[in-house]
Amino acid sequence: MRCANPLNRFTRPVSVLAVVAAGMALPALADGRPSPFSLQAAWVSTDKADVGDATLGRNLYMFDAKGSYALSRQWSVGWGLGYDVLDYSWRTADGKLLGGAASPWSSINRYNVSLNIGYRTGNWLFGFSPMLQYAWADTASSSDARSWGLVASAMHRFEDGNLLGVGAIYLDDIGETRALPFLAVRWQLTDSLTLANPFDAGFSGPAGLELSYRFNPKWELGLGSSRRSQRLLLNDDGQTVEIDEWVSFLRLGWQLGQKVSLNAYAGYMFGGEMELGSGEREDLSAEGAGAIAFSVAF
C-alpha cells in the first residue's frame, strides 16, 4: 500500500500509486479484489519563492479518507473525502501583490468529495468519477468557491498484467471551464521496476509519471514529475488566482506493515506562474519542497 502523493494537492488548485484516473483502484479491480478503506495524513513545506517583488513560503496539512468496494467481478464503487489547509507566508514591500491588483492571503481551506465507479469487461477497465471541491482563501467566503468535475478513463490489461490507457478530465472550475487529456499507465518493466501514475487526475491536472524501484517488500524508491495547477477564490467579488507549476520529486517509501506505509518526498518546483482572473500575472521562481505522508488501511 502506497500513500497518496502529497505534492499532488499542494500545487493544485498529494497515493497509494494512482494508476487510474480519479483515484479509482483499477489495479485492485484487475486483481478481482476491492481496495481497502484507508486514512491518510500528510504535511508538505516549500522553500521561499519569488513572486515579482514579493516572496512566498507555503505549508500544507492534508487529511484524506478513501474506500472502494467490489459489487461484482465487473462493477466496483468507491468514494473519497479530503480536507486541506494551506498556509501562505508572504513578504511584500507595500502589502500588495501582482502589481497592486491583489492583497496577500494567509491561508486556504479546501474540501473535496468524489464518487468513483469502475467497470471491467474482458481485458478493459473503465472508470468514471464525478468530483466536487470548495477552495477559498481567508480573504473570501466559501459560498462562491465551488468547483465540480468529471474524470473518465479506459485502460487495457495485457496478458502480462500491465495496464495502459487514456483518460479525460472536464472541470467547471471557479471562473473557468476546461478539459484535459491524460495517460493512465501501470507498466511493470522488470520484477522491481515500475512506470505508473503518481497522482490522481482531477482539479490539479493530469496524473503525471513516476518510475519506481522496489528493493524489497518494505522499501521502494521513486522518481517522478508532472504539471500541477491550483485555482481558488480570493474575495467575495469573484476574484480568483491560479497557480501553475511543474513538480519533480524523489520518493522513499517504507512499508511498515501490511496496511501501514510511510512515504518521504524531496521535490523541486519550477516553471511556475501565478495569474489573477483579471489577467495580471507573475512568474514564480524555482523552489525546493519536502513532504511526509502516512497512510493506514483497514
PDB file of C-alpha atoms in Angstrom:
ATOM      1  CA  MET A   1       0.000   0.000   0.000  1.00  0.00           C
ATOM      2  CA  ARG A   2       1.410   3.383  -1.003  1.00  0.00           C
ATOM      3  CA  CYS A   3       0.483   6.758   0.443  1.00  0.00           C
ATOM      4  CA  ALA A   4      -1.129   9.348  -1.786  1.00  0.00           C
ATOM      5  CA  ASN A   5       1.472  11.718  -3.140  1.00  0.00           C
ATOM      6  CA  PRO A   6       1.019  14.921  -1.101  1.00  0.00           C
ATOM      7  CA  LEU A   7       2.853  17.037  -3.697  1.00  0.00           C
ATOM      8  CA  ASN A   8      -0.139  16.408  -5.952  1.00  0.00           C
ATOM      9  CA  ARG A   9      -2.561  18.527  -3.987  1.00  0.00           C
ATOM     10  CA  PHE A  10      -0.006  21.062  -2.848  1.00  0.00           C
ATOM     11  CA  THR A  11       0.094  22.775  -6.217  1.00  0.00           C
ATOM     12  CA  ARG A  12      -3.334  22.072  -7.407  1.00  0.00           C
ATOM     13  CA  PRO A  13      -5.668  24.044  -7.230  1.00  0.00           C
ATOM     14  CA  VAL A  14      -0.893  14.949  -2.825  1.00  0.00           C
ATOM     15  CA  SER A  15      -1.350   8.000  -3.337  1.00  0.00           C
ATOM     16  CA  VAL A  16      -1.272   4.599  -2.975  1.00  0.00           C
ATOM     17  CA  LEU A  17       0.106   4.943  -6.545  1.00  0.00           C
ATOM     18  CA  ALA A  18      -2.718   6.477  -8.632  1.00  0.00           C
ATOM     19  CA  VAL A  19      -2.661   4.135 -11.550  1.00  0.00           C
ATOM     20  CA  VAL A  20      -6.041   5.212 -12.796  1.00  0.00           C
ATOM     21  CA  ALA A  21      -7.973   8.385 -13.155  1.00  0.00           C
ATOM     22  CA  ALA A  22      -9.957   9.899 -10.319  1.00  0.00           C
ATOM     23  CA  GLY A  23      -8.358   7.758  -7.663  1.00  0.00           C
ATOM     24  CA  MET A  24     -10.086   4.540  -8.767  1.00  0.00           C
ATOM     25  CA  ALA A  25      -8.161   1.447  -7.723  1.00  0.00           C
ATOM     26  CA  LEU A  26      -8.164  -0.270 -11.086  1.00  0.00           C
ATOM     27  CA  PRO A  27      -5.202  -2.460 -10.220  1.00  0.00           C
ATOM     28  CA  ALA A  28      -7.347  -3.854  -7.440  1.00  0.00           C
ATOM     29  CA  LEU A  29     -10.188  -4.327  -9.879  1.00  0.00           C
ATOM     30  CA  ALA A  30      -7.842  -6.070 -12.263  1.00  0.00           C
ATOM     31  CA  ASP A  31      -6.895  -8.482  -9.495  1.00  0.00           C
ATOM     32  CA  GLY A  32     -10.556  -9.098  -8.722  1.00  0.00           C
ATOM     33  CA  ARG A  33     -10.416  -7.693  -5.191  1.00  0.00           C
ATOM     34  CA  PRO A  34     -11.567  -4.384  -3.694  1.00  0.00           C
ATOM     35  CA  SER A  35      -9.238  -1.746  -2.307  1.00  0.00           C
ATOM     36  CA  PRO A  36      -9.422  -1.304   1.471  1.00  0.00           C
ATOM     37  CA  PHE A  37     -10.732   1.657   3.361  1.00  0.00           C
ATOM     38  CA  SER A  38      -7.818   3.972   4.083  1.00  0.00           C
ATOM     39  CA  LEU A  39      -6.928   7.101   6.037  1.00  0.00           C
ATOM     40  CA  GLN A  40      -4.017   9.407   5.297  1.00  0.00           C
ATOM     41  CA  ALA A  41      -2.354  12.428   6.871  1.00  0.00           C
ATOM     42  CA  ALA A  42       0.380  14.412   5.115  1.00  0.00           C
ATOM     43  CA  TRP A  43       2.492  17.528   5.519  1.00  0.00           C
ATOM     44  CA  VAL A  44       4.274  19.495   2.769  1.00  0.00           C
ATOM     45  CA  SER A  45       6.584  22.507   3.041  1.00  0.00           C
ATOM     46  CA  THR A  46       8.416  24.600   0.429  1.00  0.00           C
ATOM     47  CA  ASP A  47      11.337  26.989   0.383  1.00  0.00           C
ATOM     48  CA  LYS A  48      10.704  30.674  -0.294  1.00  0.00           C
ATOM     49  CA  ALA A  49       9.761  31.547  -3.886  1.00  0.00           C
ATOM     50  CA  ASP A  50       9.974  34.955  -5.521  1.00  0.00           C
ATOM     51  CA  VAL A  51       6.664  36.223  -6.940  1.00  0.00           C
ATOM     52  CA  GLY A  52       7.504  39.541  -8.571  1.00  0.00           C
ATOM     53  CA  ASP A  53       8.689  41.830  -5.755  1.00  0.00           C
ATOM     54  CA  ALA A  54       7.193  39.543  -3.088  1.00  0.00           C
ATOM     55  CA  THR A  55       8.376  36.259  -1.567  1.00  0.00           C
ATOM     56  CA  LEU A  56       6.148  33.304  -0.706  1.00  0.00           C
ATOM     57  CA  GLY A  57       6.538  30.252   1.528  1.00  0.00           C
ATOM     58  CA  ARG A  58       3.910  27.521   1.727  1.00  0.00           C
ATOM     59  CA  ASN A  59       2.896  24.704   4.074  1.00  0.00           C
ATOM     60  CA  LEU A  60       0.143  22.142   3.511  1.00  0.00           C
ATOM     61  CA  TYR A  61      -1.662  19.919   6.013  1.00  0.00           C
ATOM     62  CA  MET A  62      -3.757  17.256   4.295  1.00  0.00           C
ATOM     63  CA  PHE A  63      -6.256  14.665   5.524  1.00  0.00           C
ATOM     64  CA  ASP A  64      -7.938  12.031   3.334  1.00  0.00           C
ATOM     65  CA  ALA A  65     -10.319   9.107   3.637  1.00  0.00           C
ATOM     66  CA  LYS A  66     -10.979   6.684   0.776  1.00  0.00           C
ATOM     67  CA  GLY A  67     -12.886   3.470   0.232  1.00  0.00           C
ATOM     68  CA  SER A  68     -13.608   1.109  -2.642  1.00  0.00           C
ATOM     69  CA  TYR A  69     -15.963  -1.854  -2.797  1.00  0.00           C
ATOM     70  CA  ALA A  70     -16.422  -4.612  -5.379  1.00  0.00           C
ATOM     71  CA  LEU A  71     -20.102  -5.045  -6.227  1.00  0.00           C
ATOM     72  CA  SER A  72     -19.319  -7.907  -8.607  1.00  0.00           C
ATOM     73  CA  ARG A  73     -16.443  -9.038 -10.828  1.00  0.00           C
ATOM     74  CA  GLN A  74     -17.500  -6.359 -13.304  1.00  0.00           C
ATOM     75  CA  TRP A  75     -18.568  -3.425 -11.127  1.00  0.00           C
ATOM     76  CA  SER A  76     -16.989  -1.516  -8.267  1.00  0.00           C
ATOM     77  CA  VAL A  77     -17.819   1.696  -6.464  1.00  0.00           C
ATOM     78  CA  GLY A  78     -15.642   3.949  -4.347  1.00  0.00           C
ATOM     79  CA  TRP A  79     -15.590   7.302  -2.624  1.00  0.00           C
ATOM     80  CA  GLY A  80     -13.117   9.870  -1.386  1.00  0.00           C
ATOM     81  CA  LEU A  81     -13.220  12.703   1.157  1.00  0.00           C
ATOM     82  CA  GLY A  82     -10.481  15.260   1.682  1.00  0.00           C
ATOM     83  CA  TYR A  83      -9.704  18.341   3.730  1.00  0.00           C
ATOM     84  CA  ASP A  84      -6.608  20.504   3.201  1.00  0.00           C
ATOM     85  CA  VAL A  85      -5.268  23.598   4.952  1.00  0.00           C
ATOM     86  CA  LEU A  86      -2.626  25.591   3.062  1.00  0.00           C
ATOM     87  CA  ASP A  87      -0.660  28.235   4.950  1.00  0.00           C
ATOM     88  CA  TYR A  88       0.806  31.063   2.833  1.00  0.00           C
ATOM     89  CA  SER A  89       3.607  33.216   4.241  1.00  0.00           C
ATOM     90  CA  TRP A  90       4.008  36.421   2.199  1.00  0.00           C
ATOM     91  CA  ARG A  91       6.629  39.150   2.417  1.00  0.00           C
ATOM     92  CA  THR A  92       5.860  42.311   0.443  1.00  0.00           C
ATOM     93  CA  ALA A  93       7.238  45.851   0.454  1.00  0.00           C
ATOM     94  CA  ASP A  94       3.866  47.601   0.104  1.00  0.00           C
ATOM     95  CA  GLY A  95       1.337  44.961   1.195  1.00  0.00           C
ATOM     96  CA  LYS A  96       0.221  44.304  -2.395  1.00  0.00           C
ATOM     97  CA  LEU A  97       0.700  41.513  -4.955  1.00  0.00           C
ATOM     98  CA  LEU A  98       0.745  41.257  -8.743  1.00  0.00           C
ATOM     99  CA  GLY A  99       1.281  44.927  -9.454  1.00  0.00           C
ATOM    100  CA  GLY A 100      -1.105  46.064  -6.728  1.00  0.00           C
ATOM    101  CA  ALA A 101      -4.046  44.062  -8.115  1.00  0.00           C
ATOM    102  CA  ALA A 102      -4.369  41.743  -5.094  1.00  0.00           C
ATOM    103  CA  SER A 103      -3.770  41.708  -1.355  1.00  0.00           C
ATOM    104  CA  PRO A 104      -1.864  38.896   0.382  1.00  0.00           C
ATOM    105  CA  TRP A 105      -3.821  35.986   1.841  1.00  0.00           C
ATOM    106  CA  SER A 106      -2.526  33.835   4.690  1.00  0.00           C
ATOM    107  CA  SER A 107      -4.420  30.555   4.360  1.00  0.00           C
ATOM    108  CA  ILE A 108      -6.567  28.429   2.052  1.00  0.00           C
ATOM    109  CA  ASN A 109      -9.252  25.937   3.020  1.00  0.00           C
ATOM    110  CA  ARG A 110     -10.064  23.162   0.596  1.00  0.00           C
ATOM    111  CA  TYR A 111     -12.724  20.445   0.854  1.00  0.00           C
ATOM    112  CA  ASN A 112     -13.306  17.778  -1.769  1.00  0.00           C
ATOM    113  CA  VAL A 113     -15.514  14.750  -2.299  1.00  0.00           C
ATOM    114  CA  SER A 114     -15.587  12.227  -5.129  1.00  0.00           C
ATOM    115  CA  LEU A 115     -17.575   9.174  -6.223  1.00  0.00           C
ATOM    116  CA  ASN A 116     -15.750   6.529  -8.263  1.00  0.00           C
ATOM    117  CA  ILE A 117     -17.428   3.949 -10.487  1.00  0.00           C
ATOM    118  CA  GLY A 118     -15.451   1.176 -12.180  1.00  0.00           C
ATOM    119  CA  TYR A 119     -16.480  -1.372 -14.791  1.00  0.00           C
ATOM    120  CA  ARG A 120     -14.457  -4.294 -16.137  1.00  0.00           C
ATOM    121  CA  THR A 121     -15.223  -6.282 -19.271  1.00  0.00           C
ATOM    122  CA  GLY A 122     -12.708  -8.741 -20.645  1.00  0.00           C
ATOM    123  CA  ASN A 123      -9.317  -7.023 -20.616  1.00  0.00           C
ATOM    124  CA  TRP A 124     -10.768  -3.499 -20.471  1.00  0.00           C
ATOM    125  CA  LEU A 125     -11.188  -1.372 -17.361  1.00  0.00           C
ATOM    126  CA  PHE A 126     -13.368   1.733 -17.438  1.00  0.00           C
ATOM    127  CA  GLY A 127     -13.580   4.436 -14.784  1.00  0.00           C
ATOM    128  CA  PHE A 128     -15.933   7.360 -14.207  1.00  0.00           C
ATOM    129  CA  SER A 129     -15.630   9.822 -11.340  1.00  0.00           C
ATOM    130  CA  PRO A 130     -17.666  12.960 -10.548  1.00  0.00           C
ATOM    131  CA  MET A 131     -15.912  15.353  -8.136  1.00  0.00           C
ATOM    132  CA  LEU A 132     -16.866  18.375  -6.052  1.00  0.00           C
ATOM    133  CA  GLN A 133     -14.456  20.847  -4.465  1.00  0.00           C
ATOM    134  CA  TYR A 134     -14.548  24.062  -2.433  1.00  0.00           C
ATOM    135  CA  ALA A 135     -11.320  26.115  -2.318  1.00  0.00           C
ATOM    136  CA  TRP A 136     -11.112  29.638  -0.902  1.00  0.00           C
ATOM    137  CA  ALA A 137      -8.651  31.972   0.783  1.00  0.00           C
ATOM    138  CA  ASP A 138      -9.170  33.523   4.207  1.00  0.00           C
ATOM    139  CA  THR A 139      -9.961  36.790   2.381  1.00  0.00           C
ATOM    140  CA  ALA A 140     -13.133  35.223   0.871  1.00  0.00           C
ATOM    141  CA  SER A 141     -16.152  33.187   1.936  1.00  0.00           C
ATOM    142  CA  SER A 142     -16.917  29.652   0.777  1.00  0.00           C
ATOM    143  CA  SER A 143     -20.285  30.419  -0.832  1.00  0.00           C
ATOM    144  CA  ASP A 144     -18.881  31.025  -4.340  1.00  0.00           C
ATOM    145  CA  ALA A 145     -15.848  28.738  -4.063  1.00  0.00           C
ATOM    146  CA  ARG A 146     -17.436  25.651  -5.620  1.00  0.00           C
ATOM    147  CA  SER A 147     -15.913  23.666  -8.490  1.00  0.00           C
ATOM    148  CA  TRP A 148     -17.010  20.370  -9.976  1.00  0.00           C
ATOM    149  CA  GLY A 149     -15.514  17.984 -12.466  1.00  0.00           C
ATOM    150  CA  LEU A 150     -15.707  14.618 -14.204  1.00  0.00           C
ATOM    151  CA  VAL A 151     -12.900  12.169 -14.924  1.00  0.00           C
ATOM    152  CA  ALA A 152     -13.310   9.269 -17.364  1.00  0.00           C
ATOM    153  CA  SER A 153     -10.691   6.676 -18.264  1.00  0.00           C
ATOM    154  CA  ALA A 154     -10.269   3.463 -20.246  1.00  0.00           C
ATOM    155  CA  MET A 155      -7.383   1.057 -19.635  1.00  0.00           C
ATOM    156  CA  HIS A 156      -6.400  -2.183 -21.348  1.00  0.00           C
ATOM    157  CA  ARG A 157      -4.907  -5.018 -19.331  1.00  0.00           C
ATOM    158  CA  PHE A 158      -2.360  -7.020 -21.277  1.00  0.00           C
ATOM    159  CA  GLU A 159      -1.647 -10.718 -20.796  1.00  0.00           C
ATOM    160  CA  ASP A 160       1.370  -9.934 -18.608  1.00  0.00           C
ATOM    161  CA  GLY A 161      -0.820  -7.828 -16.286  1.00  0.00           C
ATOM    162  CA  ASN A 162       0.407  -4.426 -17.447  1.00  0.00           C
ATOM    163  CA  LEU A 163      -2.151  -1.615 -17.762  1.00  0.00           C
ATOM    164  CA  LEU A 164      -2.187   1.175 -20.350  1.00  0.00           C
ATOM    165  CA  GLY A 165      -4.937   3.601 -21.308  1.00  0.00           C
ATOM    166  CA  VAL A 166      -6.130   7.155 -21.722  1.00  0.00           C
ATOM    167  CA  GLY A 167      -8.474   9.456 -19.891  1.00  0.00           C
ATOM    168  CA  ALA A 168     -10.051  12.883 -19.984  1.00  0.00           C
ATOM    169  CA  ILE A 169     -10.790  15.469 -17.304  1.00  0.00           C
ATOM    170  CA  TYR A 170     -13.626  18.003 -17.567  1.00  0.00           C
ATOM    171  CA  LEU A 171     -13.524  20.793 -14.981  1.00  0.00           C
ATOM    172  CA  ASP A 172     -16.058  23.516 -14.255  1.00  0.00           C
ATOM    173  CA  ASP A 173     -13.610  25.343 -12.011  1.00  0.00           C
ATOM    174  CA  ILE A 174     -14.065  28.689 -10.256  1.00  0.00           C
ATOM    175  CA  GLY A 175     -14.497  31.181 -13.089  1.00  0.00           C
ATOM    176  CA  GLU A 176     -13.155  28.818 -15.769  1.00  0.00           C
ATOM    177  CA  THR A 177     -14.137  25.691 -17.700  1.00  0.00           C
ATOM    178  CA  ARG A 178     -11.501  23.412 -19.211  1.00  0.00           C
ATOM    179  CA  ALA A 179     -10.833  19.881 -20.469  1.00  0.00           C
ATOM    180  CA  LEU A 180      -7.570  17.918 -20.359  1.00  0.00           C
ATOM    181  CA  PRO A 181      -6.438  14.513 -21.680  1.00  0.00           C
ATOM    182  CA  PHE A 182      -4.033  12.287 -19.754  1.00  0.00           C
ATOM    183  CA  LEU A 183      -2.161   8.997 -19.986  1.00  0.00           C
ATOM    184  CA  ALA A 184      -3.077   6.254 -17.497  1.00  0.00           C
ATOM    185  CA  VAL A 185      -0.421   3.579 -17.014  1.00  0.00           C
ATOM    186  CA  ARG A 186       0.960   0.901 -14.726  1.00  0.00           C
ATOM    187  CA  TRP A 187       3.734  -0.946 -16.533  1.00  0.00           C
ATOM    188  CA  GLN A 188       5.952  -3.498 -14.816  1.00  0.00           C
ATOM    189  CA  LEU A 189       9.264  -3.068 -16.655  1.00  0.00           C
ATOM    190  CA  THR A 190      11.101  -5.663 -14.541  1.00  0.00           C
ATOM    191  CA  ASP A 191      10.376  -7.540 -11.324  1.00  0.00           C
ATOM    192  CA  SER A 192      11.480  -4.439  -9.387  1.00  0.00           C
ATOM    193  CA  LEU A 193      10.962  -1.507 -11.796  1.00  0.00           C
ATOM    194  CA  THR A 194       7.516   0.029 -12.495  1.00  0.00           C
ATOM    195  CA  LEU A 195       6.298   3.014 -14.535  1.00  0.00           C
ATOM    196  CA  ALA A 196       2.991   4.393 -13.273  1.00  0.00           C
ATOM    197  CA  ASN A 197       0.952   7.492 -12.423  1.00  0.00           C
ATOM    198  CA  PRO A 198       1.949   9.070  -9.085  1.00  0.00           C
ATOM    199  CA  PHE A 199      -1.033  11.442  -8.868  1.00  0.00           C
ATOM    200  CA  ASP A 200      -4.806  11.306  -9.044  1.00  0.00           C
ATOM    201  CA  ALA A 201      -6.110  13.038 -12.159  1.00  0.00           C
ATOM    202  CA  GLY A 202      -8.505  15.823 -11.212  1.00  0.00           C
ATOM    203  CA  PHE A 203      -8.589  19.502 -10.281  1.00  0.00           C
ATOM    204  CA  SER A 204      -4.795  19.522 -10.055  1.00  0.00           C
ATOM    205  CA  GLY A 205      -4.395  18.322 -13.636  1.00  0.00           C
ATOM    206  CA  PRO A 206      -3.174  15.098 -15.287  1.00  0.00           C
ATOM    207  CA  ALA A 207      -1.754  12.150 -13.387  1.00  0.00           C
ATOM    208  CA  GLY A 208       1.968  12.542 -14.142  1.00  0.00           C
ATOM    209  CA  LEU A 209       4.544   9.745 -14.406  1.00  0.00           C
ATOM    210  CA  GLU A 210       6.746   8.028 -11.831  1.00  0.00           C
ATOM    211  CA  LEU A 211       9.457   5.405 -12.264  1.00  0.00           C
ATOM    212  CA  SER A 212       9.773   3.374  -9.067  1.00  0.00           C
ATOM    213  CA  TYR A 213      12.205   0.681  -7.946  1.00  0.00           C
ATOM    214  CA  ARG A 214      11.285  -1.829  -5.226  1.00  0.00           C
ATOM    215  CA  PHE A 215      14.335  -3.021  -3.305  1.00  0.00           C
ATOM    216  CA  ASN A 216      12.342  -5.498  -1.202  1.00  0.00           C
ATOM    217  CA  PRO A 217       8.781  -5.793   0.195  1.00  0.00           C
ATOM    218  CA  LYS A 218       9.469  -2.951   2.656  1.00  0.00           C
ATOM    219  CA  TRP A 219      11.445  -0.332   0.699  1.00  0.00           C
ATOM    220  CA  GLU A 220      10.817   1.489  -2.563  1.00  0.00           C
ATOM    221  CA  LEU A 221      12.382   4.467  -4.359  1.00  0.00           C
ATOM    222  CA  GLY A 222      10.541   6.571  -6.953  1.00  0.00           C
ATOM    223  CA  LEU A 223      11.372   9.438  -9.315  1.00  0.00           C
ATOM    224  CA  GLY A 224       8.556  11.372 -10.996  1.00  0.00           C
ATOM    225  CA  SER A 225       7.255  14.615 -12.447  1.00  0.00           C
ATOM    226  CA  SER A 226       4.029  16.315 -13.519  1.00  0.00           C
ATOM    227  CA  ARG A 227       2.408  19.668 -14.222  1.00  0.00           C
ATOM    228  CA  ARG A 228       0.251  20.812 -11.308  1.00  0.00           C
ATOM    229  CA  SER A 229      -2.429  23.510 -11.129  1.00  0.00           C
ATOM    230  CA  GLN A 230      -4.419  25.199  -8.371  1.00  0.00           C
ATOM    231  CA  ARG A 231      -7.322  27.638  -8.671  1.00  0.00           C
ATOM    232  CA  LEU A 232      -9.054  29.323  -5.742  1.00  0.00           C
ATOM    233  CA  LEU A 233     -11.354  32.177  -4.769  1.00  0.00           C
ATOM    234  CA  LEU A 234      -9.610  35.269  -3.365  1.00  0.00           C
ATOM    235  CA  ASN A 235     -12.510  37.537  -2.394  1.00  0.00           C
ATOM    236  CA  ASP A 236     -16.291  37.821  -2.443  1.00  0.00           C
ATOM    237  CA  ASP A 237     -16.182  39.947  -5.605  1.00  0.00           C
ATOM    238  CA  GLY A 238     -15.289  36.815  -7.561  1.00  0.00           C
ATOM    239  CA  GLN A 239     -11.565  37.473  -7.940  1.00  0.00           C
ATOM    240  CA  THR A 240      -9.638  34.231  -8.493  1.00  0.00           C
ATOM    241  CA  VAL A 241      -5.989  33.233  -8.624  1.00  0.00           C
ATOM    242  CA  GLU A 242      -4.479  30.289 -10.487  1.00  0.00           C
ATOM    243  CA  ILE A 243      -1.058  28.817  -9.702  1.00  0.00           C
ATOM    244  CA  ASP A 244       0.605  26.531 -12.270  1.00  0.00           C
ATOM    245  CA  GLU A 245       3.901  24.761 -11.613  1.00  0.00           C
ATOM    246  CA  TRP A 246       5.948  21.779 -12.679  1.00  0.00           C
ATOM    247  CA  VAL A 247       6.947  19.459  -9.842  1.00  0.00           C
ATOM    248  CA  SER A 248       9.672  16.815  -9.914  1.00  0.00           C
ATOM    249  CA  PHE A 249      10.202  14.603  -6.879  1.00  0.00           C
ATOM    250  CA  LEU A 250      12.179  11.787  -5.338  1.00  0.00           C
ATOM    251  CA  ARG A 251      10.147   9.449  -3.108  1.00  0.00           C
ATOM    252  CA  LEU A 252      11.303   6.964  -0.493  1.00  0.00           C
ATOM    253  CA  GLY A 253       8.569   4.542   0.569  1.00  0.00           C
ATOM    254  CA  TRP A 254       8.602   2.391   3.683  1.00  0.00           C
ATOM    255  CA  GLN A 255       6.011  -0.362   4.203  1.00  0.00           C
ATOM    256  CA  LEU A 256       5.807  -0.586   7.986  1.00  0.00           C
ATOM    257  CA  GLY A 257       3.288  -3.430   7.888  1.00  0.00           C
ATOM    258  CA  GLN A 258       0.736  -4.979   5.580  1.00  0.00           C
ATOM    259  CA  LYS A 259      -1.603  -1.998   6.000  1.00  0.00           C
ATOM    260  CA  VAL A 260       0.637   0.841   7.179  1.00  0.00           C
ATOM    261  CA  SER A 261       3.009   2.863   4.998  1.00  0.00           C
ATOM    262  CA  LEU A 262       5.165   5.974   5.245  1.00  0.00           C
ATOM    263  CA  ASN A 263       6.482   7.990   2.296  1.00  0.00           C
ATOM    264  CA  ALA A 264       9.030  10.821   2.338  1.00  0.00           C
ATOM    265  CA  TYR A 265       9.414  13.203  -0.620  1.00  0.00           C
ATOM    266  CA  ALA A 266      12.082  15.632  -1.769  1.00  0.00           C
ATOM    267  CA  GLY A 267      10.644  17.851  -4.506  1.00  0.00           C
ATOM    268  CA  TYR A 268      11.665  20.633  -6.856  1.00  0.00           C
ATOM    269  CA  MET A 269       9.027  23.036  -8.201  1.00  0.00           C
ATOM    270  CA  PHE A 270       9.823  25.066 -11.305  1.00  0.00           C
ATOM    271  CA  GLY A 271       8.303  26.812 -14.330  1.00  0.00           C
ATOM    272  CA  GLY A 272       5.656  28.340 -12.071  1.00  0.00           C
ATOM    273  CA  GLU A 273       3.219  31.157 -12.765  1.00  0.00           C
ATOM    274  CA  MET A 274       0.582  32.943 -10.679  1.00  0.00           C
ATOM    275  CA  GLU A 275      -2.283  34.619 -12.553  1.00  0.00           C
ATOM    276  CA  LEU A 276      -5.364  36.524 -11.413  1.00  0.00           C
ATOM    277  CA  GLY A 277      -8.702  36.036 -13.121  1.00  0.00           C
ATOM    278  CA  SER A 278      -8.417  39.657 -14.307  1.00  0.00           C
ATOM    279  CA  GLY A 279      -5.221  38.832 -16.216  1.00  0.00           C
ATOM    280  CA  GLU A 280      -2.376  40.110 -14.012  1.00  0.00           C
ATOM    281  CA  ARG A 281       0.392  37.544 -13.695  1.00  0.00           C
ATOM    282  CA  GLU A 282       3.829  36.939 -12.197  1.00  0.00           C
ATOM    283  CA  ASP A 283       6.375  34.141 -12.550  1.00  0.00           C
ATOM    284  CA  LEU A 284       7.265  32.007  -9.525  1.00  0.00           C
ATOM    285  CA  SER A 285      10.932  31.267  -9.021  1.00  0.00           C
ATOM    286  CA  ALA A 286      12.031  27.648  -8.629  1.00  0.00           C
ATOM    287  CA  GLU A 287      11.888  26.257  -5.094  1.00  0.00           C
ATOM    288  CA  GLY A 288      12.598  23.090  -3.154  1.00  0.00           C
ATOM    289  CA  ALA A 289       9.904  21.167  -1.286  1.00  0.00           C
ATOM    290  CA  GLY A 290       9.682  18.331   1.216  1.00  0.00           C
ATOM    291  CA  ALA A 291       6.775  16.131   2.273  1.00  0.00           C
ATOM    292  CA  ILE A 292       5.853  13.248   4.564  1.00  0.00           C
ATOM    293  CA  ALA A 293       2.716  11.120   4.129  1.00  0.00           C
ATOM    294  CA  PHE A 294       1.390   8.441   6.492  1.00  0.00           C
ATOM    295  CA  SER A 295      -1.352   6.021   5.445  1.00  0.00           C
ATOM    296  CA  VAL A 296      -3.206   3.189   7.148  1.00  0.00           C
ATOM    297  CA  ALA A 297      -5.734   0.788   5.602  1.00  0.00           C
ATOM    298  CA  PHE A 298      -8.466  -1.221   7.276  1.00  0.00           C
TER     299      PHE A 298
END
